[in-house]
């Protein structure tokens, strides 16, 4: 006789679901939003069925989606979180905190996020989800990456991040595709696998269990999960774990470039009515650009000063410190041997054997790596 088993959702995620409500009251909070403060390349915003190219000063609301191909964009929320969406990313803003709304939730379909949280109160939450994972944070800097066909990658630079598998908050029926033994192991693994990552740690994910959680979440609601898809899943003993992963100088430098501007400027932009063309005012754009440029300059100066403090001035020292050695060919014919520490917009921080330099993209002809070259412009 055909038997059925009930997969009871893990307690952790049940609690998380009650805390990370999907836009429950955000629609009534006109302060719930995030402002585009910096961008490179072409960024698309999908909002209420309409598609537009992102611009400085644009306000993203709960339910909006951002697509980046060859480009990246920084946004700052009303509450002060700063979010960088990198190249080839697809991000849904399921929820955004506002003055009277405590939750921000980003859903990463694909790509790479770098997030800097503000210090949150006990009633406030910031979470990043994927089809299989949920990461909850408080006052931290971390990255969340999801490539097609791969497991989620989470790494913490500052603070702490709690990560767990995301399972349906409803009861999920699984038929006899799983044996009773494997079913019990699966439930036990899901219940016990919450990992708290601290600075210099990254997430390790069992790819088989990740695949099964994906199948459950994607197909069970549509009653499309079959015995054949469940048969063969048995590697449930290990779900999530953490591994030491030192924050590199380049990662530390990039986190420094994730700058925030005055909260008053952001809040005023979110609360201001749009004009007839739905574009931010020129005055607002100029203010955002000026403030962000000032903060970028401070961050880049700090990165350059930290690099200079190391005192490294030969190729071996630079290679050992940055785990890379590059040849930077300048437009004037000069050649620098060293490493690109950071890049923000058109500015590169280069630590070379001749010193630490801030170079604009126009100063650089191309950068040579060990096995390939990246050109910044066409050679003359």
Coordinates of N, CA, C and O in Angstrom, one line a residue, residues 131-132 208-221 224-226 228-230 233:
X131 N 16.5 30.4 -3.7 CA 15.5 29.3 -3.7 C 15.7 28.2 -2.6 O 14.8 27.5 -2.3
X132 N 16.9 28.1 -2.0 CA 17.1 27.1 -1.0 C 17.6 27.6 0.3 O 17.6 26.8 1.3
X208 N 24.0 17.8 -2.7 CA 22.8 16.9 -2.9 C 21.6 17.3 -2.0 O 20.5 17.3 -2.5
X209 N 21.9 17.7 -0.8 CA 20.8 18.2 0.0 C 20.2 19.5 -0.5 O 19.0 19.8 -0.5
X210 N 21.1 20.4 -1.0 CA 20.7 21.6 -1.6 C 19.7 21.4 -2.8 O 18.7 22.0 -3.0
X211 N 20.1 20.4 -3.6 CA 19.3 20.0 -4.8 C 17.9 19.5 -4.3 O 16.9 19.8 -4.9
X212 N 17.9 18.7 -3.2 CA 16.6 18.2 -2.8 C 15.7 19.3 -2.2 O 14.5 19.3 -2.5
X213 N 16.3 20.2 -1.5 CA 15.5 21.3 -0.9 C 15.0 22.2 -2.1 O 13.8 22.6 -2.0
X214 N 15.8 22.3 -3.1 CA 15.3 23.1 -4.3 C 14.1 22.4 -4.9 O 13.1 23.0 -5.2
X215 N 14.2 21.0 -5.1 CA 13.0 20.3 -5.6 C 11.8 20.4 -4.8 O 10.7 20.6 -5.3
X216 N 12.0 20.3 -3.5 CA 10.8 20.4 -2.6 C 10.2 21.8 -2.7 O 9.0 21.9 -2.9
X217 N 11.0 22.8 -2.6 CA 10.4 24.2 -2.7 C 9.8 24.5 -4.0 O 8.8 25.2 -4.1
X218 N 10.4 24.1 -5.1 CA 10.0 24.4 -6.4 C 8.8 23.6 -6.9 O 8.0 24.1 -7.7
X219 N 8.7 22.3 -6.5 CA 7.7 21.5 -7.1 C 6.6 21.0 -6.2 O 5.6 20.6 -6.7
X220 N 6.8 21.0 -4.9 CA 5.8 20.3 -4.1 C 4.5 21.1 -4.1 O 3.4 20.6 -4.0
X221 N 4.6 22.5 -4.2 CA 3.4 23.3 -4.2 C 2.5 23.0 -5.4 O 1.3 23.1 -5.4
X224 N 4.2 18.4 -8.2 CA 5.0 17.9 -9.3 C 6.2 17.2 -8.9 O 7.0 16.8 -9.7
X225 N 6.4 16.9 -7.6 CA 7.5 16.1 -7.1 C 7.2 14.6 -7.3 O 6.2 14.1 -6.8
X226 N 8.1 13.9 -8.0 CA 7.8 12.5 -8.4 C 8.8 11.6 -7.6 O 9.8 12.0 -7.1
X228 N 10.6 9.3 -8.9 CA 11.8 9.2 -9.6 C 12.8 10.3 -9.2 O 14.0 10.0 -9.1
X229 N 12.3 11.5 -8.9 CA 13.2 12.6 -8.5 C 13.8 12.4 -7.1 O 14.8 12.9 -6.8
X230 N 13.0 11.7 -6.3 CA 13.4 11.5 -4.9 C 14.3 10.3 -4.8 O 15.2 10.2 -3.9
X233 N 18.3 10.0 -3.5 CA 18.8 10.9 -2.5 C 19.0 10.2 -1.2 O 18.1 9.6 -0.6

